[in-house]
Structure formats: structure tokens, C-alpha cells
mmCIF file of C-alpha atoms in Angstrom:
data_model
loop_
_atom_site.group_PDB
_atom_site.id
_atom_site.type_symbol
_atom_site.label_atom_id
_atom_site.label_comp_id
_atom_site.label_asym_id
_atom_site.label_seq_id
_atom_site.Cartn_x
_atom_site.Cartn_y
_atom_site.Cartn_z
ATOM 1 C CA MET A 164 -0.135 0.106 0.084
ATOM 2 C CA THR A 165 1.283 3.209 -0.997
ATOM 3 C CA SER A 166 0.282 6.664 0.620
ATOM 4 C CA GLU A 167 -1.510 8.718 -2.125
ATOM 5 C CA PRO A 168 -0.125 12.067 -2.808
ATOM 6 C CA GLN A 169 -2.259 14.873 -1.726
ATOM 7 C CA TYR A 170 -3.083 17.444 -4.424
ATOM 8 C CA ILE A 171 -2.990 21.307 -3.438
ATOM 9 C CA GLU A 172 -4.811 23.858 -5.327
ATOM 10 C CA PRO A 173 -1.817 26.240 -6.730
ATOM 11 C CA VAL A 174 -1.472 29.562 -5.637
ATOM 12 C CA ASP A 175 -2.669 30.362 -9.402
ATOM 13 C CA ALA A 176 -4.433 28.101 -10.762
ATOM 14 C CA GLY A 177 -6.005 30.373 -13.336
ATOM 15 C CA ARG A 178 -2.968 29.666 -16.054
ATOM 16 C CA ALA A 179 -0.725 26.973 -16.602
ATOM 17 C CA GLY A 180 2.773 26.939 -15.185
ATOM 18 C CA TRP A 181 4.216 26.492 -18.581
ATOM 19 C CA HIS A 182 4.095 27.282 -22.410
ATOM 20 C CA LYS A 183 4.857 26.215 -25.555
ATOM 21 C CA GLU A 184 7.459 27.260 -28.165
ATOM 22 C CA GLY A 185 6.221 31.016 -29.708
ATOM 23 C CA GLU A 186 3.431 30.599 -27.416
ATOM 24 C CA GLY A 187 2.487 32.845 -24.015
ATOM 25 C CA GLU A 188 4.761 35.471 -22.374
ATOM 26 C CA GLY A 189 6.493 35.433 -19.125
ATOM 27 C CA GLN A 190 8.145 32.260 -16.993
ATOM 28 C CA ALA A 191 6.973 29.443 -15.342
ATOM 29 C CA ARG A 192 6.174 30.576 -11.365
ATOM 30 C CA SER A 193 8.331 30.430 -8.803
ATOM 31 C CA TYR A 194 6.382 29.776 -5.976
ATOM 32 C CA TYR A 195 4.788 26.243 -5.141
ATOM 33 C CA ARG A 196 2.823 25.054 -1.864
ATOM 34 C CA ARG A 197 4.792 22.400 -0.062
ATOM 35 C CA LEU A 198 2.949 19.028 -0.480
ATOM 36 C CA ALA A 199 2.784 16.616 2.505
ATOM 37 C CA THR A 200 5.429 13.957 2.769
ATOM 38 C CA PRO A 201 4.425 10.223 3.003
ATOM 39 C CA TRP A 202 5.211 10.491 6.821
ATOM 40 C CA GLU A 203 2.845 13.579 7.429
ATOM 41 C CA THR A 204 0.462 11.783 5.485
ATOM 42 C CA PHE A 205 0.868 8.464 7.519
ATOM 43 C CA VAL A 206 0.415 10.787 11.305
ATOM 44 C CA LYS A 207 -2.912 12.168 9.910
ATOM 45 C CA SER A 208 -4.590 8.448 8.986
ATOM 46 C CA GLU A 209 -3.903 7.448 12.232
ATOM 47 C CA GLY A 210 -6.192 9.515 13.466
ATOM 48 C CA LEU A 211 -4.791 11.006 16.876
ATOM 49 C CA PRO A 212 -3.640 14.342 18.611
ATOM 50 C CA VAL A 213 -0.464 15.478 17.481
ATOM 51 C CA PHE A 214 1.163 17.817 20.063
ATOM 52 C CA ARG A 215 3.322 20.831 18.280
ATOM 53 C CA GLY A 216 5.883 22.968 20.192
ATOM 54 C CA ILE A 217 9.438 22.934 21.146
ATOM 55 C CA GLY A 218 8.734 20.921 24.581
ATOM 56 C CA VAL A 219 5.911 19.750 26.958
ATOM 57 C CA ARG A 220 6.181 19.785 31.406
ATOM 58 C CA ASP A 221 5.123 16.273 31.569
ATOM 59 C CA SER A 222 3.831 14.150 28.355
ATOM 60 C CA ARG A 223 1.523 11.943 30.718
ATOM 61 C CA ASP A 224 -0.878 14.687 30.512
ATOM 62 C CA LEU A 225 -1.173 15.098 26.451
ATOM 63 C CA PRO A 226 -4.240 13.924 25.172
ATOM 64 C CA ARG A 227 -5.199 10.547 23.860
ATOM 65 C CA GLY A 228 -7.274 9.181 21.425
ATOM 66 C CA ASP A 229 -7.985 5.445 20.157
ATOM 67 C CA TRP A 230 -5.175 3.855 17.831
ATOM 68 C CA PRO A 231 -6.849 1.253 16.266
ATOM 69 C CA ARG A 232 -3.148 -0.256 14.545
ATOM 70 C CA VAL A 233 -1.624 -0.512 17.651
ATOM 71 C CA GLY A 234 -4.573 -1.521 20.331
ATOM 72 C CA GLY A 235 -4.292 1.302 22.830
ATOM 73 C CA LYS A 236 -4.955 4.766 23.313
ATOM 74 C CA GLY A 237 -1.990 7.193 21.972
ATOM 75 C CA THR A 238 -0.864 10.436 21.209
ATOM 76 C CA TYR A 239 2.085 11.705 18.240
ATOM 77 C CA ILE A 240 4.711 14.496 19.577
ATOM 78 C CA GLN A 241 6.395 16.063 17.045
ATOM 79 C CA VAL A 242 8.743 18.740 18.792
ATOM 80 C CA VAL A 243 10.487 21.380 16.413
ATOM 81 C CA GLY A 244 13.748 20.551 14.942
ATOM 82 C CA THR A 245 12.422 16.822 14.742
ATOM 83 C CA GLU A 246 9.737 17.206 11.738
ATOM 84 C CA ASN A 247 10.733 14.340 9.015
ATOM 85 C CA ARG A 248 13.244 13.060 10.793
ATOM 86 C CA THR A 249 12.166 11.347 14.235
ATOM 87 C CA GLY A 250 9.037 10.063 15.358
ATOM 88 C CA MET A 251 7.987 10.489 19.159
ATOM 89 C CA PHE A 252 4.585 9.286 20.760
ATOM 90 C CA VAL A 253 2.853 8.450 24.002
ATOM 91 C CA VAL A 254 1.305 4.918 24.450
ATOM 92 C CA GLU A 255 -1.043 3.928 26.859
ATOM 93 C CA VAL A 256 -1.508 -0.245 26.799
ATOM 94 C CA PRO A 257 -4.929 -1.103 28.370
ATOM 95 C CA ALA A 258 -5.536 -2.722 31.464
ATOM 96 C CA ARG A 259 -4.690 -6.415 32.264
ATOM 97 C CA GLY A 260 -4.663 -6.324 28.582
ATOM 98 C CA ALA A 261 -1.993 -6.201 25.466
ATOM 99 C CA LEU A 262 -1.716 -4.154 22.383
ATOM 100 C CA HIS A 263 -1.445 -5.528 19.124
ATOM 101 C CA PRO A 264 1.305 -7.914 17.772
ATOM 102 C CA GLN A 265 3.736 -5.234 15.822
ATOM 103 C CA ARG A 266 6.540 -5.363 13.232
ATOM 104 C CA GLN A 267 8.591 -2.478 12.069
ATOM 105 C CA MET A 268 10.978 -1.886 9.435
ATOM 106 C CA TYR A 269 12.824 1.239 11.576
ATOM 107 C CA GLU A 270 14.481 1.573 14.884
ATOM 108 C CA GLU A 271 12.218 1.932 18.497
ATOM 109 C CA ARG A 272 12.881 2.213 21.954
ATOM 110 C CA TYR A 273 10.207 2.841 24.648
ATOM 111 C CA VAL A 274 10.586 4.385 28.257
ATOM 112 C CA VAL A 275 8.099 3.150 31.015
ATOM 113 C CA MET A 276 6.396 6.270 33.021
ATOM 114 C CA GLU A 277 3.674 4.506 34.757
ATOM 115 C CA GLY A 278 2.567 0.210 34.753
ATOM 116 C CA ARG A 279 4.165 -3.054 34.729
ATOM 117 C CA GLY A 280 3.699 -6.046 32.600
ATOM 118 C CA SER A 281 5.775 -8.040 30.489
ATOM 119 C CA VAL A 282 6.853 -7.656 26.497
ATOM 120 C CA GLU A 283 7.064 -10.622 24.264
ATOM 121 C CA VAL A 284 10.300 -10.529 20.974
ATOM 122 C CA TRP A 285 9.988 -13.225 18.359
ATOM 123 C CA LYS A 286 11.580 -13.557 14.921
ATOM 124 C CA ASN A 287 9.634 -13.828 11.578
ATOM 125 C CA ASN A 288 8.610 -17.321 10.862
ATOM 126 C CA ASP A 289 9.671 -18.687 14.081
ATOM 127 C CA THR A 290 7.341 -20.045 16.901
ATOM 128 C CA ALA A 291 10.139 -19.623 20.195
ATOM 129 C CA ARG A 292 9.968 -16.392 21.918
ATOM 130 C CA THR A 293 11.638 -14.260 24.243
ATOM 131 C CA ALA A 294 9.936 -12.150 27.470
ATOM 132 C CA PHE A 295 11.080 -9.700 29.856
ATOM 133 C CA GLU A 296 9.474 -7.773 32.559
ATOM 134 C CA TYR A 297 9.216 -4.079 32.988
ATOM 135 C CA GLY A 298 8.179 -1.554 35.228
ATOM 136 C CA PRO A 299 8.529 2.335 35.920
ATOM 137 C CA TRP A 300 10.935 3.859 33.688
ATOM 138 C CA SER A 301 12.326 1.140 31.857
ATOM 139 C CA LEU A 302 14.189 1.593 28.904
ATOM 140 C CA PHE A 303 13.725 -1.022 26.010
ATOM 141 C CA SER A 304 14.355 -1.477 22.801
ATOM 142 C CA ILE A 305 13.363 -3.442 19.890
ATOM 143 C CA PRO A 306 15.455 -5.515 17.436
ATOM 144 C CA MET A 307 14.535 -3.793 13.847
ATOM 145 C CA ASN A 308 11.485 -5.729 12.589
ATOM 146 C CA ALA A 309 11.383 -8.447 15.288
ATOM 147 C CA ASN A 310 7.603 -9.086 16.043
ATOM 148 C CA PHE A 311 6.636 -7.777 19.355
ATOM 149 C CA ARG A 312 3.672 -8.290 21.733
ATOM 150 C CA ILE A 313 3.162 -5.483 24.867
ATOM 151 C CA ILE A 314 1.496 -6.515 27.858
ATOM 152 C CA ASN A 315 -0.419 -4.827 30.930
ATOM 153 C CA SER A 316 0.122 -7.106 34.082
ATOM 154 C CA ALA A 317 -1.555 -4.365 36.030
ATOM 155 C CA SER A 318 -5.177 -3.392 36.930
ATOM 156 C CA GLU A 319 -4.241 0.590 35.479
ATOM 157 C CA PRO A 320 -3.513 1.524 32.029
ATOM 158 C CA ALA A 321 0.191 1.366 31.487
ATOM 159 C CA LEU A 322 2.017 4.772 29.688
ATOM 160 C CA MET A 323 4.958 4.570 27.702
ATOM 161 C CA ILE A 324 7.169 7.358 26.148
ATOM 162 C CA ALA A 325 8.616 6.010 22.604
ATOM 163 C CA VAL A 326 10.941 7.036 19.804
ATOM 164 C CA ASN A 327 11.740 5.602 16.256
ATOM 165 C CA SER A 328 13.377 6.535 13.244
ATOM 166 C CA ALA A 329 10.102 5.450 11.034
ATOM 167 C CA PRO A 330 10.039 9.186 9.563
ATOM 168 C CA ARG A 331 12.866 8.181 7.573
ATOM 169 C CA THR A 332 12.003 4.923 6.713
ATOM 170 C CA ILE A 333 8.510 6.093 5.397
ATOM 171 C CA ASN A 334 9.521 8.674 3.567
ATOM 172 C CA ALA A 335 11.957 6.618 1.379
ATOM 173 C CA PHE A 336 9.591 3.482 0.740
ATOM 174 C CA ASP A 337 6.786 5.122 0.412
ATOM 175 C CA ASN A 338 4.900 1.822 1.325
ATOM 176 C CA MET A 339 3.348 0.975 4.218
ATOM 177 C CA ASP A 340 3.253 -2.746 3.504
ATOM 178 C CA PHE A 341 7.037 -2.819 3.049
ATOM 179 C CA VAL A 342 7.344 -0.871 6.478
ATOM 180 C CA PHE A 343 5.029 -3.287 8.625
ATOM 181 C CA ASN A 344 4.743 -6.074 6.668
ATOM 182 C CA ASN A 345 8.502 -7.370 5.819
ATOM 183 C CA GLU A 346 9.964 -10.850 7.429
ATOM 184 C CA PHE A 347 13.289 -10.219 6.885
ATOM 185 C CA ASN A 348 14.864 -10.947 9.742
ATOM 186 C CA PHE A 349 18.216 -8.659 10.949
ATOM 187 C CA GLU A 350 20.081 -11.675 11.973
ATOM 188 C CA ASP A 351 23.418 -9.438 12.607
ATOM 189 C CA ARG A 352 21.060 -7.364 15.190
ATOM 190 C CA TRP A 353 19.386 -10.410 16.531
ATOM 191 C CA GLY A 354 21.558 -13.408 16.329
ATOM 192 C CA GLY A 355 23.277 -15.803 18.229
ATOM 193 C CA ASN A 356 22.207 -17.112 21.725
ATOM 194 C CA LEU A 357 18.467 -15.596 22.818
ATOM 195 C CA GLU A 358 18.532 -16.762 26.039
ATOM 196 C CA ASP A 359 20.107 -14.019 27.529
ATOM 197 C CA PHE A 360 19.351 -11.184 25.200
ATOM 198 C CA TRP A 361 16.865 -9.291 27.630
ATOM 199 C CA GLU A 362 18.900 -9.635 30.652
ATOM 200 C CA SER A 363 19.797 -6.768 32.576
ATOM 201 C CA ASN A 364 24.150 -6.091 31.976
ATOM 202 C CA GLU A 365 25.608 -2.726 34.212
ATOM 203 C CA GLU A 366 29.264 -3.382 32.784
ATOM 204 C CA LEU A 367 30.857 -0.405 31.976
ATOM 205 C CA VAL A 368 32.703 -0.229 28.851
ATOM 206 C CA PRO A 369 34.616 3.039 26.460
ATOM 207 C CA GLN A 370 31.879 4.202 24.262
ATOM 208 C CA PRO A 371 34.169 3.280 20.882
ATOM 209 C CA VAL A 372 34.321 7.100 19.867
ATOM 210 C CA ARG A 373 34.280 9.318 22.512
ATOM 211 C CA GLY A 374 35.405 7.076 25.434
ATOM 212 C CA ARG A 375 33.238 7.654 28.002
ATOM 213 C CA GLY A 376 31.012 5.935 29.880
ATOM 214 C CA MET A 377 28.535 3.094 27.436
ATOM 215 C CA VAL A 378 26.876 0.179 28.682
ATOM 216 C CA LYS A 379 25.844 -2.906 26.760
ATOM 217 C CA SER A 380 22.373 -3.697 27.766
ATOM 218 C CA ASN A 381 18.948 -4.363 26.130
ATOM 219 C CA PHE A 382 17.270 -3.614 28.693
ATOM 220 C CA ILE A 383 17.228 -1.640 31.781
ATOM 221 C CA PRO A 384 15.248 -2.125 34.838
ATOM 222 C CA ASP A 385 14.954 1.298 36.379
ATOM 223 C CA VAL A 386 17.086 3.823 33.881
ATOM 224 C CA ALA A 387 15.596 6.732 36.383
ATOM 225 C CA THR A 388 17.863 5.315 38.927
ATOM 226 C CA SER A 389 20.639 2.966 37.212
ATOM 227 C CA TYR A 390 24.329 3.461 37.588
ATOM 228 C CA LEU A 391 26.122 6.347 35.668
ATOM 229 C CA PRO A 392 29.904 6.995 36.129
ATOM 230 C CA LEU A 393 31.333 10.456 37.222
ATOM 231 C CA ASP A 394 31.694 12.471 33.773
ATOM 232 C CA ASN A 395 31.945 16.126 34.712
ATOM 233 C CA ASN A 396 31.978 17.152 30.970
ATOM 234 C CA ARG A 397 28.722 19.308 30.919
ATOM 235 C CA GLY A 398 29.557 20.587 34.630
ATOM 236 C CA PRO A 399 30.967 20.009 37.937
ATOM 237 C CA GLY A 400 29.575 16.395 39.296
ATOM 238 C CA PHE A 401 28.060 15.752 35.776
ATOM 239 C CA ARG A 402 27.102 12.215 35.159
ATOM 240 C CA TRP A 403 27.143 10.566 31.827
ATOM 241 C CA ILE A 404 26.503 6.959 30.099
ATOM 242 C CA ALA A 405 25.283 5.135 26.987
ATOM 243 C CA PRO A 406 23.037 2.542 26.638
ATOM 244 C CA ASP A 407 23.352 0.574 23.704
ATOM 245 C CA GLN A 408 20.623 -1.206 21.905
ATOM 246 C CA VAL A 409 20.084 -4.270 20.276
ATOM 247 C CA GLY A 410 22.615 -2.648 17.759
ATOM 248 C CA ASN A 411 20.389 0.914 17.019
ATOM 249 C CA ARG A 412 22.583 3.348 14.918
ATOM 250 C CA MET A 413 20.048 6.329 14.481
ATOM 251 C CA ILE A 414 18.413 6.134 17.713
ATOM 252 C CA GLN A 415 20.807 5.287 20.402
ATOM 253 C CA GLY A 416 21.323 8.803 22.836
ATOM 254 C CA TRP A 417 22.164 8.807 26.440
ATOM 255 C CA VAL A 418 21.664 9.770 30.035
ATOM 256 C CA ALA A 419 22.791 12.261 32.174
ATOM 257 C CA GLU A 420 22.081 13.225 35.571
ATOM 258 C CA TYR A 421 22.968 16.756 37.038
ATOM 259 C CA PRO A 422 23.106 16.923 41.143
ATOM 260 C CA GLY A 423 20.280 19.117 42.357
ATOM 261 C CA GLY A 424 21.348 23.088 42.371
ATOM 262 C CA ARG A 425 23.936 22.700 39.477
ATOM 263 C CA TYR A 426 23.270 23.472 35.875
ATOM 264 C CA ALA A 427 25.251 22.360 32.111
ATOM 265 C CA LYS A 428 27.131 25.310 30.271
ATOM 266 C CA ALA A 429 25.409 26.386 26.907
ATOM 267 C CA HIS A 430 26.240 24.636 23.957
ATOM 268 C CA TYR A 431 24.651 24.899 20.825
ATOM 269 C CA HIS A 432 24.463 21.573 17.708
ATOM 270 C CA GLY A 433 21.640 21.435 15.028
ATOM 271 C CA SER A 434 18.777 20.445 15.769
ATOM 272 C CA GLY A 435 16.997 17.479 16.953
ATOM 273 C CA ALA A 436 18.538 16.631 19.974
ATOM 274 C CA VAL A 437 15.111 15.616 22.737
ATOM 275 C CA LEU A 438 15.605 15.823 26.127
ATOM 276 C CA VAL A 439 13.268 13.143 28.726
ATOM 277 C CA CYS A 440 13.013 13.930 31.876
ATOM 278 C CA LEU A 441 13.539 10.710 33.759
ATOM 279 C CA ASN A 442 13.974 11.904 37.699
ATOM 280 C CA GLY A 443 14.085 15.443 39.644
ATOM 281 C CA ALA A 444 12.846 18.437 37.913
ATOM 282 C CA GLY A 445 14.171 21.265 35.890
ATOM 283 C CA TYR A 446 14.092 23.670 32.746
ATOM 284 C CA SER A 447 16.228 24.532 29.887
ATOM 285 C CA ILE A 448 16.245 27.533 28.011
ATOM 286 C CA THR A 449 17.367 27.411 24.132
ATOM 287 C CA TRP A 450 18.068 30.647 21.270
ATOM 288 C CA PRO A 451 19.565 30.724 18.112
ATOM 289 C CA ARG A 452 23.101 31.380 18.459
ATOM 290 C CA GLU A 453 23.815 33.614 15.186
ATOM 291 C CA GLU A 454 20.785 36.179 16.183
ATOM 292 C CA GLY A 455 21.452 36.002 19.922
ATOM 293 C CA GLY A 456 24.499 35.616 20.609
ATOM 294 C CA VAL A 457 26.378 34.691 23.663
ATOM 295 C CA THR A 458 24.760 37.313 25.971
ATOM 296 C CA PRO A 459 21.244 37.731 24.779
ATOM 297 C CA TRP A 460 19.271 39.378 27.386
ATOM 298 C CA LYS A 461 23.059 41.924 28.053
ATOM 299 C CA ASP A 462 22.287 42.308 24.731
ATOM 300 C CA GLY A 463 18.518 43.363 24.636
ATOM 301 C CA LYS A 464 17.958 40.146 23.119
ATOM 302 C CA GLY A 465 15.842 38.452 25.723
ATOM 303 C CA ASP A 466 13.412 37.824 23.718
ATOM 304 C CA LEU A 467 14.425 35.638 21.735
ATOM 305 C CA VAL A 468 15.361 33.024 24.942
ATOM 306 C CA LYS A 469 12.618 30.248 25.123
ATOM 307 C CA MET A 470 12.341 27.798 28.028
ATOM 308 C CA GLN A 471 10.812 24.837 28.997
ATOM 309 C CA GLU A 472 9.972 23.691 33.024
ATOM 310 C CA TYR A 473 9.723 19.371 33.582
ATOM 311 C CA VAL A 474 9.162 16.728 35.787
ATOM 312 C CA PRO A 475 9.782 12.981 34.893
ATOM 313 C CA GLY A 476 7.907 12.089 31.664
ATOM 314 C CA GLY A 477 8.721 15.917 30.117
ATOM 315 C CA LEU A 478 10.857 16.621 27.305
ATOM 316 C CA ILE A 479 12.145 19.604 25.245
ATOM 317 C CA SER A 480 13.638 20.159 21.919
ATOM 318 C CA ALA A 481 17.161 21.178 22.828
ATOM 319 C CA ALA A 482 18.202 22.990 20.092
ATOM 320 C CA PRO A 483 14.940 23.746 17.968
ATOM 321 C CA GLY A 484 16.572 25.111 14.626
ATOM 322 C CA PRO A 485 16.282 24.903 12.311
ATOM 323 C CA ALA A 486 19.852 27.188 12.384
ATOM 324 C CA ASN A 487 22.304 26.174 15.427
ATOM 325 C CA TRP A 488 21.056 27.084 18.723
ATOM 326 C CA PHE A 489 22.236 27.392 22.084
ATOM 327 C CA HIS A 490 20.277 25.445 24.710
ATOM 328 C CA GLN A 491 21.035 25.302 28.659
ATOM 329 C CA HIS A 492 19.823 22.333 31.511
ATOM 330 C CA PHE A 493 19.170 23.909 34.965
ATOM 331 C CA ALA A 494 18.748 21.561 38.095
ATOM 332 C CA VAL A 495 16.468 22.675 40.587
ATOM 333 C CA SER A 496 15.353 19.925 42.401
ATOM 334 C CA ASN A 497 16.589 18.983 45.821
ATOM 335 C CA GLY A 498 18.128 16.003 44.795
ATOM 336 C CA PRO A 499 19.274 14.669 41.327
ATOM 337 C CA PHE A 500 17.870 16.182 37.933
ATOM 338 C CA ARG A 501 18.641 13.546 35.467
ATOM 339 C CA VAL A 502 17.580 13.796 31.492
ATOM 340 C CA PHE A 503 17.386 11.444 28.283
ATOM 341 C CA ASN A 504 18.580 12.200 25.063
ATOM 342 C CA TYR A 505 16.690 9.362 23.453
ATOM 343 C CA THR A 506 16.546 10.501 19.883
ATOM 344 C CA GLY A 507 20.351 10.913 19.556
ATOM 345 C CA PRO A 508 22.138 8.225 16.712
ATOM 346 C CA MET A 509 25.500 6.476 18.036
ATOM 347 C CA PRO A 510 28.168 9.112 18.828
ATOM 348 C CA GLY A 511 30.308 9.704 15.796
ATOM 349 C CA ASN A 512 27.338 8.489 13.496
ATOM 350 C CA PRO A 513 27.379 11.151 10.176
ATOM 351 C CA GLU A 514 23.598 11.552 11.661
ATOM 352 C CA SER A 515 24.923 13.979 14.441
ATOM 353 C CA SER A 516 23.874 17.301 14.917
ATOM 354 C CA ARG A 517 27.268 18.115 15.435
ATOM 355 C CA LEU A 518 29.004 16.326 12.860
ATOM 356 C CA ARG A 519 25.905 17.336 9.967
ATOM 357 C CA GLU A 520 26.551 21.087 10.125
ATOM 358 C CA LEU A 521 30.486 20.626 10.008
ATOM 359 C CA ASP A 522 31.681 21.026 6.772
ATOM 360 C CA ASP A 523 35.140 18.995 6.939
ATOM 361 C CA ALA A 524 33.245 16.262 8.656
ATOM 362 C CA GLU A 525 34.960 13.662 7.010
ATOM 363 C CA GLU A 526 35.753 10.139 8.277
ATOM 364 C CA GLY A 527 38.306 10.357 10.954
ATOM 365 C CA ALA A 528 37.805 14.792 11.456
ATOM 366 C CA LEU A 529 38.254 15.757 14.642
ATOM 367 C CA VAL A 530 35.203 17.170 16.624
ATOM 368 C CA LYS A 531 35.213 19.539 19.294
ATOM 369 C CA GLN A 532 32.014 18.461 20.575
ATOM 370 C CA HIS A 533 31.882 19.793 23.824
ATOM 371 C CA ALA A 534 35.268 21.585 24.015
ATOM 372 C CA ASP A 535 34.688 25.853 24.963
ATOM 373 C CA ILE A 536 33.980 28.776 22.033
ATOM 374 C CA THR A 537 37.544 29.429 23.383
ATOM 375 C CA ASP A 538 39.114 26.533 22.436
ATOM 376 C CA GLY A 539 37.045 25.727 18.380
ATOM 377 C CA GLY A 540 34.109 24.388 20.395
ATOM 378 C CA ASN A 541 30.356 25.266 20.803
ATOM 379 C CA ALA A 542 29.691 25.550 24.439
ATOM 380 C CA ILE A 543 30.298 28.950 27.048
ATOM 381 C CA PRO A 544 32.410 28.932 29.301
ATOM 382 C CA TYR A 545 30.394 29.857 33.135
ATOM 383 C CA HIS A 546 32.838 32.859 33.302
ATOM 384 C CA MET A 547 31.400 34.056 29.709
ATOM 385 C CA GLU A 548 27.705 33.713 30.490
ATOM 386 C CA ASP A 549 25.011 36.477 29.825
ATOM 387 C CA PRO A 550 24.880 37.110 33.763
ATOM 388 C CA HIS A 551 20.852 36.635 33.532
ATOM 389 C CA VAL A 552 21.573 33.185 33.375
ATOM 390 C CA ARG A 553 22.988 32.554 36.514
ATOM 391 C CA GLN A 554 20.068 34.984 38.319
ATOM 392 C CA MET A 555 17.255 33.355 36.691
ATOM 393 C CA PHE A 556 18.359 29.840 38.371
ATOM 394 C CA GLU A 557 18.882 31.103 41.561
ATOM 395 C CA GLU A 558 15.587 32.695 41.425
ATOM 396 C CA LYS A 559 13.961 29.136 40.311
ATOM 397 C CA LEU A 560 15.685 27.578 43.295
ATOM 398 C CA LYS A 561 13.912 29.905 45.429
ATOM 399 C CA GLU A 562 10.907 29.268 44.060
ATOM 400 C CA THR A 563 11.454 25.273 44.759
ATOM 401 C CA GLY A 564 13.247 25.949 47.927
ATOM 402 C CA GLY A 565 16.700 25.040 46.980
ATOM 403 C CA SER A 566 19.821 26.338 46.873
ATOM 404 C CA SER A 567 22.793 26.733 44.294
ATOM 405 C CA THR A 568 25.666 24.138 44.946
ATOM 406 C CA MET A 569 27.891 25.545 41.918
ATOM 407 C CA PRO A 570 31.310 25.633 43.403
ATOM 408 C CA GLU A 571 32.285 29.589 42.948
ATOM 409 C CA GLU A 572 35.461 28.907 41.043
ATOM 410 C CA VAL A 573 33.831 27.718 37.665
ATOM 411 C CA TYR A 574 32.732 31.307 37.209
ATOM 412 C CA THR A 575 36.221 32.599 37.031
ATOM 413 C CA GLU A 576 38.887 32.152 33.652
ATOM 414 C CA ALA A 577 40.784 29.498 35.813
ATOM 415 C CA GLY A 578 37.643 27.819 36.498
ATOM 416 C CA LYS A 579 37.709 26.291 33.067
ATOM 417 C CA ASN A 580 40.861 24.211 33.817
ATOM 418 C CA ILE A 581 38.890 22.291 37.116
ATOM 419 C CA GLU A 582 38.288 19.115 34.997
ATOM 420 C CA VAL A 583 37.543 16.773 38.358
ATOM 421 C CA MET A 584 35.239 17.597 40.278
ATOM 422 C CA THR A 585 32.387 14.892 42.532
ATOM 423 C CA ASP A 586 29.358 15.858 43.772
#
């Protein structure tokens, strides 16, 4: 089944957009109306509510509609900067029920916000099924094109937030039979011994590109409280890990945590990163780099800055774009503030928003992803940030009964050389 192209009345339907040799005058029209993409047409056909914006405080509060294809209720989420690249949705699994069996030719991962149950997964043309049990804040990913069925064992509905690479697949092939009824098994992503495929693994290994912490675990029982090694990359006491799951390439990302009362350096890159709050509470600010500069409030451009507050289940498009946007994340809870960049590709993948913006990003190119702007990178050192950033942060902390735990030395030029800070 292929989606039908949507005809839209031309801007000037009274005359043709061409003329024969020797006939007519003038030139063909240089303006037109954009047609819907196959992905956009598919989303409309699903009949679900669609949330659009830069973020939402708690995605559990979004309205959900009946979802006949999947078998539960749901809502699509299309935050600014992810259009036609990344699909996101909230799905509700009925109490003491299950979603329909599914399979799809794209990567997909889930974070459980509420509920308990199990997931059955099996290969095409194979009756043997593997299974695992999930609970609140479990993280799992389905091998591409594997069959799966999500079951709710509780007396209340289960709620999950999910992300996938569906827009790129659907836009590329524009054939729903290929996308949802293909029997190809990706043995390289789901081969070998399946007995321990869903066992949780906490062993840390170096992430191949950055050397930072990575864990190879297709299932994480509680990603909101699981161990994260000290990293210090985005600020003092910052913790970070990359979960490598089911051979995904386009949907991998990372989990990060800030101690209460601290915040990240502002940094910029291309659009696409979406942060989901897993624990604590916080907010993010974001503004266009070219138009707003390093100190937007100081330069009278504070109106360009957008802010999104969030609690567990909330999310934000970190760099809405379309151009590079600075963005900064703040922990205002008394305890740790944890977020999950669940849209990110495998670090080092050319799909990376930082790599896409570089003209010389050939294989082996050195990418200063987290270096300061004074060192050719994309981050604003604390001592160079707009004074209003710290002022607003401390005011927000007062509202929540918290206080800043930022070390004073980070606000000095010498503070940028402090590499190891524990919380």
C-alpha cells in the first residue's frame, strides 16, 4: 500500500505553469505550496492527537486518542527540530490487556512512565518467543523488524513514551506494506544466543568514539535510578552514560544527571536532540546562536530565549533550529536531575547534529563536540555566560526551596581548567 499524493490547488490556478515554444509570454511560477510528505500523510491517517511545540512539562498530561493499528490509546509528539526525521509518541496499554503484535522496518525504543507488565519478542517465521518484564522507568528497544507484543499485567493502564526512526523509513520507501509486513530478519542485530538477550547488564565499557561510559544492555530495569559514572563533561558533578541497545544506529543517545542546584554550560549544535526528564525537576533555555549571540539578555535580545520546565515524563527539543541554537539545562530539584537524550544517534555517526553542521566532517575528522568556544568548540564557559542566566537560576531555586551548589571557582576564567569535580 502506497500513500496517495495530496493535490493542493496551485497559488494561481488560472494559468498553466508552462508554455509551448512560440506561444505565451513570461516564465513559469517560482512559488508553490509544499505537499505533505509520506510521513506526514501517515500520521494524519492514524487519527491521533498531535502535540507540536518546543517541549511539554509532562507528556502524560497530553490528550490520547484511540489507536486502532496499535490497539491502545496514544498521541504523537512532533517537537520543533525533529520534523520528518524522528517520530515520538505516548502509548497507553489497557489495564489487564495488551497491544496488538507489531513489527516495523525502523528502530524504536520505549521508556515506561507508569505500569508493570511484560514484552514478548520473536523472529519472523519462528514460533519461539523471548520475553522480559518491565516496571516504572524501564528502558528497552525492539530489534528492527522483530515481532513484539506489549502486555500490561496491572489493573491500571500502562503509559510509555517512545521514539523511532519511522519518518526516514516511511519517507524513503512510501510503502506501508514494506514498512509493516516485511519478513526479513536482521540476524546481525538479533542473532546468536537469545537466552540472555534481555538480561540487564551494568558492566561499563568505553564508548568507541568518545571513550566515555557505555553499557551494552538491551533492557535496563530502571533507567531513572541506574548507576551513571562521574563524567564532569557538562558541568561539575555531571554523570553520563550511553546505553547501546539492539544494534541501533539512528536511535541510541545517552542518559545524563546533574546534582541538585547545578546546571550545564550553554552549548550549541544542529536540531534533533530531544531530552526526556527521568528524575528530579528542572528547566532548559534555548536561543538562536546567530541572532541571539553569547549574551542575549545583556544585548537586549532576551525575547529570543525560550524556556521549558519539566518533571519526569516531560521533554524539550534542546536545539529547535533550524539553525544552531544555544541551549542550557538546569537542576532545580533538591535531589539529582536526570535526563535522557533518547533521539540521539550512535556517537560519531554522520547523523550526529554536530557532525552535520561541519563542512569538513569526513571520516576521522576531529570534532570538538564539548570544547569551549574559546577552544574552537561549541560551549560557553561559565565565566563568559550572560549574568542573567545565573540570576534566573537562583530565583528558580528559591521558588522550589533549593539553593545553588555551583562551585564559585567555575565562574572564573581559571575555573575552566578544573577537570575533576565530584558531587
